[in-house]
């Protein structure tokens, strides 16, 4: 049933915008015309109140007194609310761990924690009033750094261990051993549309919340919890987000809940749109990590055993830190077979923003650690890191069991890397660049080719389900709704293409409607790259239900065998006659055929036992590889990413244009994470990089001037939607090649004899420090190697 | 006195008789006008989501042409639109509703994903197709005009590749549009808005005053000791959008035409305080390509089109990029008040962090940049975390005058190394009388450590700043020496591999 068997029309007889075609984003014309409506753009309800949060000014302190008198007496202020005003439960932990008050109660646990909400007639009045609270603190010792976290020892989640073989024994006997520590910085999402929610009170306990969220069902549930009501009283809706990247998976809940609280307490519509600075100070980011690694290897670059501890600063609350740090472990192998392995996580509680989901969800940090291990082995053995990579790739028949005991059955990395290596002329370019470095005193160039293997599925098995709702109206137009949210990734257009393909109607006959808990309930976050996989299948199921009814109707009405009813482009063949789609639908309506159906999908085969560290958590893997060339200024540490060549596996792409956009955008976002995007807290725990003036995401000029992107032909072996593969997150990790290209350039300062141990983000300052370390090593330890 | 602001919103004449002095164009567009295509991304002029195009007549009388300049609506006060046409993304569609060519190309190239930054990109692309130098902030002989036109627009989704593809097509095959057809009409309408009246409008939060002559300006400054003097507002607007300060009155000098002139004088190039960073950069680029490169990386097109050289100096920032370069060049600052004028060497203007040698009733009127002396070698190096649209960690400016192979005079100034832009007195002394070669490096670096005690902050550590400041002399020596090794990763024109 799941096999996709499209009719084989002549080239000119195809629907417009079917599956596998590069259809433009459904909102593209509205985006460029400025008519795409985001929440702040919608017409404002009469009497709207604007809400601003009052933030704590200490990293860790007891609230001795909170005087909100000056706030209340500010002109334009209508109401001020604290935790004491919450009618339900003042708790919004997305992981149900009970450690995340919506508004602080007796302590603040990070600098920027919301303490109260002020509602005013204008946004300006609310912002001014929020700064006027008089708060007395009794400081408590904050935990900000890894050193402090290790000493404090508090975790937000029980750590996970993945182990296979006897790593200790193998390490003790290994001919080569490398030990080190790598710092990997966090990342601000910097969605261009900041957090926002607009709540409109309804009758009795009802409320509708327009919220820029990747997870409407969770917003619904937490609003109900805060208001002390049931989920069915709350509707959460989102048409589109101006970017999400994981930053609106759980971090959006605070704003939805606060807006709903104000709306229900005042009886007026309430909108909260924090200023960018507040947004960045309040919300969590990608976790920064410190990874301690111990690697045993042979002299020819074969890894024998790996022991890693991955510590993360999770921030003040658990949020999604358990699954994030778990996924870091799941990806600390990347594409490499570790014969013996022992991996543990340390999800530390710290007095900083509560770190959260971010494209890759911990996977990127694990993968960066894996690539450091490769690099260490390469320098220890005097080999090209790419050669070490290839020597340690997972096999297809043997050496194909992961540290979590899942057997990899779809491994294509060896072939994919081989193709890219040839296409980008890696070996010759590497030799030429290294030779040119010899005579270039200031600018040094480097090149690196790194692979990606990313596991697809939520590791929380229950999340791997989706629902859809498809209506055919009696004029033949189609309404499509599903649980996935649109944040720019092109999910809506992809799912619409699926429905168009199933019905064999032009995609512009499928109207895409806003995601709302009122239409499809109990949805999962649009996350883990799962949007198209899950919702595409659910929508297809709904369409197939409707097709079944239409076939039965046509067979009966025209007295033909059901097998002779075929869906051709924009028409249906019934026996030996063809009927236009619209006509068939109208006839079906008159015959009282139900033209609305739900669809449902759950991912098969997956299971996971966290305590045992065993299972089959991923339905399949997405693969890719990037080769990056970089130039480094050894006097300032500044650098340019000059060229990138990418080959990426999208399975049989649902939409090659959208997928290419995910690859290009993900790569640059990953590159930004590992280069110029630096989060910097001062000694008091105040985030000082809280705006684009201080936090530097890649600009247009930072993209590589030569940027070749190709899709790897590779039909998904699993029965995913039309054999495509998920593409949201995996390309981000292609950016790791950029870090290693910089490292390769730095290594040239000391003749490629020492591992530069370049930490991330590799800001110009860190690069210059690494250059100077290399210079010192070159000076002190001259080697015989030319 | 004129008690109204007059401008064109699209092709519609607007007269505003009452408004707060610091009402931003963005809030006005989205609030009063319900033109919601222009987005707020950061509220500080760094992301470009609010990019709009301001159209002004430029050129000698009788030969004016319309100039299309991008600015950030979030840091532009409404009164600053006086005499202009403002275009937002809503104005680009044709009368029949069809997409403008740049909009169509963005669609065809899949240039939008989440779409939130898209209107800003569309406006930057639109301005680029109208007037490339204006759209890039007058970047001189840019090696990468598209990057320069888009440096002030951040996109988090696409990685820029499809947007650049759209931009390349737009530049390769420009298409005439309705704005070209309406050029002469629009020009005539804007010229008709010109007058020499002082504009004064007010709202509940205060007064906005915009004199048209220097004489009227110094009078207003004398009469309103508490006034905030605003040129491009690229810094002052943040006092409002982030600091929530109430400024009353605001005196805007954007209408003072005699402050917006550049003149060749016997002492050098005199640049009025009201000259935009874009225009100042274009003029200074002719003096030396390093100055062009410095201004190319000064903010982005939107802020160079709004911000002024005078404002960049007058606000006294230790990291305002123009000052160290101009100090190294030996520039003279001009001030004026109702009681007279005063000149001083630029370096003497910066007294201490946040304090300048300017009396309450004085205004900066301009700066004169002398020509390079014979035998002088100029180098200006900006070091920042990100190449484009970033504030310097360190900026080093060197003017070394050589005589028979030895350094006769050294003027070296740094930004980012102290509470003010500051000369490296000890560093200069270490060089004078020495040959310009590697032998001077150790002494120069040691001297810098006596000159400066930089701070550590989110941009860089003190140690990095000091190290890089010293290393810059190595770059200069490489560039001055034989062999011409590659020394720069970012630079315009022939400097790229100088």
CSV table of N, CA and C in Angstrom, one decimal, chain A residues 154-258:
chain,number,residue,atom,x,y,z
A,154,UNK,N,25.5,19.5,40.1
A,154,UNK,CA,24.0,19.3,39.9
A,154,UNK,C,23.7,19.1,38.4
A,155,UNK,N,22.8,18.1,38.2
A,155,UNK,CA,22.5,17.8,36.8
A,155,UNK,C,21.0,18.1,36.6
A,156,UNK,N,20.6,18.5,35.4
A,156,UNK,CA,19.2,18.7,35.1
A,156,UNK,C,18.5,17.4,34.7
A,157,UNK,N,19.2,16.4,34.5
A,157,UNK,CA,18.7,15.2,33.9
A,157,UNK,C,19.6,14.0,34.2
A,158,UNK,N,19.1,12.8,34.4
A,158,UNK,CA,20.1,11.7,34.7
A,158,UNK,C,20.9,11.5,33.4
A,159,UNK,N,22.2,11.4,33.6
A,159,UNK,CA,23.1,11.2,32.5
A,159,UNK,C,22.9,9.9,31.8
A,160,UNK,N,23.3,9.8,30.5
A,160,UNK,CA,23.1,8.6,29.7
A,160,UNK,C,24.5,8.0,29.5
A,161,UNK,N,24.6,6.7,29.3
A,161,UNK,CA,25.8,6.1,29.0
A,161,UNK,C,25.5,5.2,27.8
A,162,UNK,N,26.4,5.2,26.8
A,162,UNK,CA,26.4,4.3,25.7
A,162,UNK,C,27.7,3.5,25.7
A,163,UNK,N,27.6,2.2,25.6
A,163,UNK,CA,28.9,1.4,25.7
A,163,UNK,C,28.7,0.2,24.9
A,164,UNK,N,29.8,-0.1,24.3
A,164,UNK,CA,29.9,-1.4,23.5
A,164,UNK,C,31.4,-1.9,23.6
A,165,UNK,N,31.6,-3.1,23.9
A,165,UNK,CA,33.0,-3.6,24.1
A,165,UNK,C,33.6,-3.2,25.4
A,166,UNK,N,34.8,-3.5,25.6
A,166,UNK,CA,35.5,-3.1,26.8
A,166,UNK,C,36.5,-2.0,26.6
A,167,UNK,N,36.0,-0.8,26.5
A,167,UNK,CA,36.9,0.3,26.1
A,167,UNK,C,38.1,0.5,27.1
A,168,UNK,N,37.9,0.3,28.3
A,168,UNK,CA,39.0,0.5,29.3
A,168,UNK,C,40.2,-0.4,28.9
A,169,UNK,N,39.9,-1.7,28.7
A,169,UNK,CA,41.0,-2.6,28.4
A,169,UNK,C,41.7,-2.3,27.1
A,170,UNK,N,40.8,-2.0,26.1
A,170,UNK,CA,41.4,-1.7,24.8
A,170,UNK,C,42.3,-0.5,24.9
A,171,UNK,N,41.8,0.5,25.6
A,171,UNK,CA,42.6,1.7,25.7
A,171,UNK,C,43.9,1.5,26.4
A,172,UNK,N,43.9,0.6,27.4
A,172,UNK,CA,45.1,0.3,28.2
A,172,UNK,C,46.1,-0.4,27.3
A,173,UNK,N,45.7,-1.1,26.3
A,173,UNK,CA,46.6,-1.9,25.5
A,173,UNK,C,46.9,-1.2,24.1
A,174,UNK,N,46.2,-0.1,23.8
A,174,UNK,CA,46.4,0.5,22.5
A,174,UNK,C,47.8,1.0,22.2
A,175,UNK,N,48.3,0.8,21.0
A,175,UNK,CA,49.6,1.3,20.7
A,175,UNK,C,49.7,2.8,20.7
A,176,UNK,N,48.6,3.5,20.4
A,176,UNK,CA,48.6,4.9,20.4
A,176,UNK,C,47.5,5.5,21.2
A,177,UNK,N,47.7,6.5,22.0
A,177,UNK,CA,46.7,7.1,22.9
A,177,UNK,C,46.7,8.6,22.7
A,178,UNK,N,45.5,9.2,22.5
A,178,UNK,CA,45.4,10.6,22.5
A,178,UNK,C,44.4,11.0,23.5
A,179,UNK,N,44.7,12.1,24.3
A,179,UNK,CA,43.8,12.5,25.3
A,179,UNK,C,43.6,14.0,25.1
A,180,UNK,N,42.4,14.5,25.3
A,180,UNK,CA,42.3,16.0,25.1
A,180,UNK,C,40.9,16.4,25.6
A,181,UNK,N,40.8,17.7,25.5
A,181,UNK,CA,39.5,18.4,25.9
A,181,UNK,C,39.1,19.4,24.8
A,182,UNK,N,37.9,19.4,24.4
A,182,UNK,CA,37.5,20.4,23.4
A,182,UNK,C,36.3,21.2,23.9
A,183,UNK,N,36.4,22.5,23.8
A,183,UNK,CA,35.3,23.4,24.1
A,183,UNK,C,34.5,23.7,22.8
A,184,UNK,N,33.2,23.5,22.9
A,184,UNK,CA,32.3,23.8,21.7
A,184,UNK,C,31.3,24.8,22.2
A,185,UNK,N,31.2,25.9,21.6
A,185,UNK,CA,30.3,27.0,22.0
A,185,UNK,C,28.9,26.7,21.7
A,186,UNK,N,28.0,27.5,22.3
A,186,UNK,CA,26.6,27.4,22.0
A,186,UNK,C,26.3,28.3,20.7
A,187,UNK,N,25.0,28.5,20.6
A,187,UNK,CA,24.6,29.3,19.4
A,187,UNK,C,23.2,29.9,19.7
A,188,UNK,N,23.1,31.2,19.3
A,188,UNK,CA,21.8,31.8,19.4
A,188,UNK,C,21.0,31.5,18.1
A,189,UNK,N,19.7,31.3,18.3
A,189,UNK,CA,19.0,30.9,17.1
A,189,UNK,C,18.9,32.0,16.0
A,190,UNK,N,18.7,33.2,16.6
A,190,UNK,CA,18.5,34.4,15.8
A,190,UNK,C,17.6,34.2,14.6
A,191,UNK,N,16.4,33.6,15.0
A,191,UNK,CA,15.3,33.7,14.1
A,191,UNK,C,15.0,35.2,13.8
A,192,UNK,N,14.7,35.6,12.6
A,192,UNK,CA,14.6,37.0,12.3
A,192,UNK,C,13.3,37.6,12.9
A,193,UNK,N,12.2,36.8,12.9
A,193,UNK,CA,11.0,37.2,13.7
A,193,UNK,C,11.2,36.7,15.1
A,194,UNK,N,11.3,37.6,16.0
A,194,UNK,CA,11.4,37.3,17.4
A,194,UNK,C,10.2,36.5,18.0
A,195,UNK,N,10.4,36.1,19.3
A,195,UNK,CA,9.2,35.4,19.9
A,195,UNK,C,8.0,36.4,20.0
A,196,UNK,N,6.9,35.8,19.8
A,196,UNK,CA,5.7,36.6,19.9
A,196,UNK,C,4.4,35.7,20.1
A,197,UNK,N,3.5,36.3,20.9
A,197,UNK,CA,2.2,35.6,21.0
A,197,UNK,C,1.1,36.6,21.2
A,198,UNK,N,0.0,36.3,20.7
A,198,UNK,CA,-1.2,37.1,20.8
A,198,UNK,C,-2.4,36.2,21.3
A,199,UNK,N,-2.9,36.6,22.4
A,199,UNK,CA,-4.0,35.8,23.0
A,199,UNK,C,-5.3,36.5,23.0
A,200,UNK,N,-6.3,35.8,22.6
A,200,UNK,CA,-7.6,36.5,22.5
A,200,UNK,C,-8.6,35.6,23.4
A,201,UNK,N,-9.1,36.3,24.5
A,201,UNK,CA,-9.9,35.5,25.4
A,201,UNK,C,-11.2,35.1,24.7
A,202,UNK,N,-11.7,34.0,25.1
A,202,UNK,CA,-13.0,33.5,24.6
A,202,UNK,C,-14.0,33.4,25.7
A,203,UNK,N,-15.1,32.7,25.5
A,203,UNK,CA,-16.1,32.5,26.5
A,203,UNK,C,-15.6,31.6,27.6
A,204,UNK,N,-16.1,31.9,28.9
A,204,UNK,CA,-15.7,31.1,30.0
A,204,UNK,C,-14.2,30.8,30.1
A,205,UNK,N,-13.8,29.6,30.0
A,205,UNK,CA,-12.3,29.3,30.1
A,205,UNK,C,-11.6,29.2,28.8
A,206,UNK,N,-12.3,29.6,27.7
A,206,UNK,CA,-11.7,29.5,26.4
A,206,UNK,C,-10.7,30.6,26.1
A,207,UNK,N,-9.7,30.2,25.3
A,207,UNK,CA,-8.8,31.2,24.9
A,207,UNK,C,-8.1,30.7,23.6
A,208,UNK,N,-7.9,31.7,22.7
A,208,UNK,CA,-7.1,31.3,21.4
A,208,UNK,C,-5.8,32.1,21.5
A,209,UNK,N,-4.7,31.3,21.2
A,209,UNK,CA,-3.4,31.9,21.3
A,209,UNK,C,-2.8,31.8,19.9
A,210,UNK,N,-2.5,32.9,19.3
A,210,UNK,CA,-1.7,32.9,18.1
A,210,UNK,C,-0.2,33.0,18.5
A,211,UNK,N,0.5,32.0,18.3
A,211,UNK,CA,1.9,31.9,18.8
A,211,UNK,C,2.9,31.4,17.8
A,212,UNK,N,4.0,32.1,17.7
A,212,UNK,CA,5.0,31.7,16.8
A,212,UNK,C,5.8,30.6,17.4
A,213,UNK,N,5.3,29.4,17.1
A,213,UNK,CA,5.8,28.2,17.8
A,213,UNK,C,5.9,27.0,16.8
A,214,UNK,N,6.9,26.1,17.1
A,214,UNK,CA,7.0,24.9,16.4
A,214,UNK,C,6.2,23.8,17.0
A,215,UNK,N,5.5,24.1,18.1
A,215,UNK,CA,4.9,23.0,18.9
A,215,UNK,C,3.5,23.5,19.4
A,216,UNK,N,2.6,23.7,18.6
A,216,UNK,CA,1.3,24.3,19.0
A,216,UNK,C,0.6,23.4,20.1
A,217,UNK,N,0.7,22.1,20.0
A,217,UNK,CA,0.0,21.2,21.0
A,217,UNK,C,0.6,21.4,22.4
A,218,UNK,N,1.9,21.7,22.4
A,218,UNK,CA,2.5,21.9,23.7
A,218,UNK,C,2.2,23.3,24.3
A,219,UNK,N,2.1,24.3,23.4
A,219,UNK,CA,1.7,25.6,23.8
A,219,UNK,C,0.3,25.5,24.4
A,220,UNK,N,-0.6,24.7,23.7
A,220,UNK,CA,-2.0,24.5,24.1
A,220,UNK,C,-2.0,23.9,25.5
A,221,UNK,N,-1.2,22.9,25.7
A,221,UNK,CA,-1.3,22.1,27.0
A,221,UNK,C,-0.7,23.0,28.1
A,222,UNK,N,0.3,23.7,27.9
A,222,UNK,CA,0.9,24.6,28.9
A,222,UNK,C,0.0,25.8,29.3
A,223,UNK,N,-0.6,26.3,28.2
A,223,UNK,CA,-1.5,27.4,28.5
A,223,UNK,C,-2.7,26.9,29.4
A,224,UNK,N,-3.2,25.7,29.1
A,224,UNK,CA,-4.2,25.1,29.9
A,224,UNK,C,-3.7,24.9,31.3
A,225,UNK,N,-2.5,24.4,31.5
A,225,UNK,CA,-2.0,24.2,32.8
A,225,UNK,C,-1.8,25.5,33.6
A,226,UNK,N,-1.3,26.5,33.0
A,226,UNK,CA,-1.1,27.8,33.7
A,226,UNK,C,-2.5,28.4,34.0
A,227,UNK,N,-3.5,28.2,33.1
A,227,UNK,CA,-4.8,28.8,33.4
A,227,UNK,C,-5.7,27.9,34.3
A,228,UNK,N,-5.2,26.7,34.5
A,228,UNK,CA,-6.0,25.8,35.3
A,228,UNK,C,-7.2,25.3,34.6
A,229,UNK,N,-7.1,25.0,33.3
A,229,UNK,CA,-8.2,24.5,32.6
A,229,UNK,C,-7.8,23.3,31.8
A,230,UNK,N,-8.6,22.8,30.8
A,230,UNK,CA,-8.3,21.6,30.1
A,230,UNK,C,-7.8,22.0,28.7
A,231,UNK,N,-7.2,21.1,28.0
A,231,UNK,CA,-6.6,21.4,26.7
A,231,UNK,C,-7.7,21.8,25.7
A,232,UNK,N,-8.9,21.2,25.8
A,232,UNK,CA,-9.9,21.5,24.8
A,232,UNK,C,-10.4,23.0,24.9
A,233,UNK,N,-10.1,23.7,26.0
A,233,UNK,CA,-10.5,25.1,26.1
A,233,UNK,C,-9.5,26.0,25.3
A,234,UNK,N,-8.4,25.5,25.0
A,234,UNK,CA,-7.3,26.3,24.4
A,234,UNK,C,-7.1,26.0,23.0
A,235,UNK,N,-7.0,27.0,22.1
A,235,UNK,CA,-6.6,26.8,20.7
A,235,UNK,C,-5.3,27.5,20.5
A,236,UNK,N,-4.4,26.8,20.0
A,236,UNK,CA,-3.1,27.4,19.6
A,236,UNK,C,-2.9,27.3,18.1
A,237,UNK,N,-2.6,28.4,17.5
A,237,UNK,CA,-2.6,28.5,16.0
A,237,UNK,C,-1.3,29.2,15.6
A,238,UNK,N,-0.8,28.7,14.5
A,238,UNK,CA,0.4,29.4,13.8
A,238,UNK,C,0.3,29.2,12.3
A,239,UNK,N,0.3,30.3,11.6
A,239,UNK,CA,0.3,30.2,10.1
A,239,UNK,C,1.7,30.0,9.6
A,240,UNK,N,2.6,30.9,10.1
A,240,UNK,CA,4.0,30.8,9.8
A,240,UNK,C,4.9,31.4,10.8
A,241,UNK,N,6.1,31.0,10.9
A,241,UNK,CA,7.1,31.7,11.8
A,241,UNK,C,8.1,32.3,10.9
A,242,UNK,N,8.7,33.4,11.4
A,242,UNK,CA,9.8,34.0,10.7
A,242,UNK,C,11.1,33.4,11.2
A,243,UNK,N,11.2,32.1,11.0
A,243,UNK,CA,12.3,31.3,11.5
A,243,UNK,C,12.1,30.7,12.8
A,244,UNK,N,12.6,29.5,13.0
A,244,UNK,CA,12.5,28.8,14.3
A,244,UNK,C,13.8,28.2,14.7
A,245,UNK,N,14.2,27.2,13.9
A,245,UNK,CA,15.6,26.5,14.1
A,245,UNK,C,15.7,25.8,15.5
A,246,UNK,N,14.5,25.5,16.1
A,246,UNK,CA,14.5,24.9,17.4
A,246,UNK,C,14.3,25.9,18.5
A,247,UNK,N,14.4,27.2,18.2
A,247,UNK,CA,14.3,28.2,19.2
A,247,UNK,C,12.8,28.5,19.6
A,248,UNK,N,11.9,27.9,18.8
A,248,UNK,CA,10.5,28.1,19.1
A,248,UNK,C,9.8,26.7,19.3
A,249,UNK,N,10.7,25.7,19.7
A,249,UNK,CA,10.1,24.4,20.1
A,249,UNK,C,9.5,24.5,21.5
A,250,UNK,N,10.3,24.9,22.4
A,250,UNK,CA,9.8,25.0,23.8
A,250,UNK,C,9.9,26.4,24.3
A,251,UNK,N,10.9,27.2,23.8
A,251,UNK,CA,11.1,28.5,24.3
A,251,UNK,C,10.0,29.5,24.0
A,252,UNK,N,9.1,29.1,23.1
A,252,UNK,CA,8.0,30.0,22.7
A,252,UNK,C,6.8,29.9,23.8
A,253,UNK,N,6.9,28.8,24.6
A,253,UNK,CA,5.8,28.5,25.5
A,253,UNK,C,5.6,29.7,26.5
A,254,UNK,N,6.7,30.2,27.0
A,254,UNK,CA,6.6,31.3,28.0
A,254,UNK,C,5.8,32.4,27.5
A,255,UNK,N,6.0,32.8,26.2
A,255,UNK,CA,5.3,33.9,25.7
A,255,UNK,C,3.8,33.6,25.5
A,256,UNK,N,3.5,32.4,25.0
A,256,UNK,CA,2.1,32.0,24.8
A,256,UNK,C,1.4,32.0,26.1
A,257,UNK,N,2.1,31.5,27.1
A,257,UNK,CA,1.4,31.4,28.4
A,257,UNK,C,1.2,32.7,29.1
A,258,UNK,N,2.2,33.6,29.0
A,258,UNK,CA,2.0,34.9,29.6
A,258,UNK,C,0.9,35.7,28.9
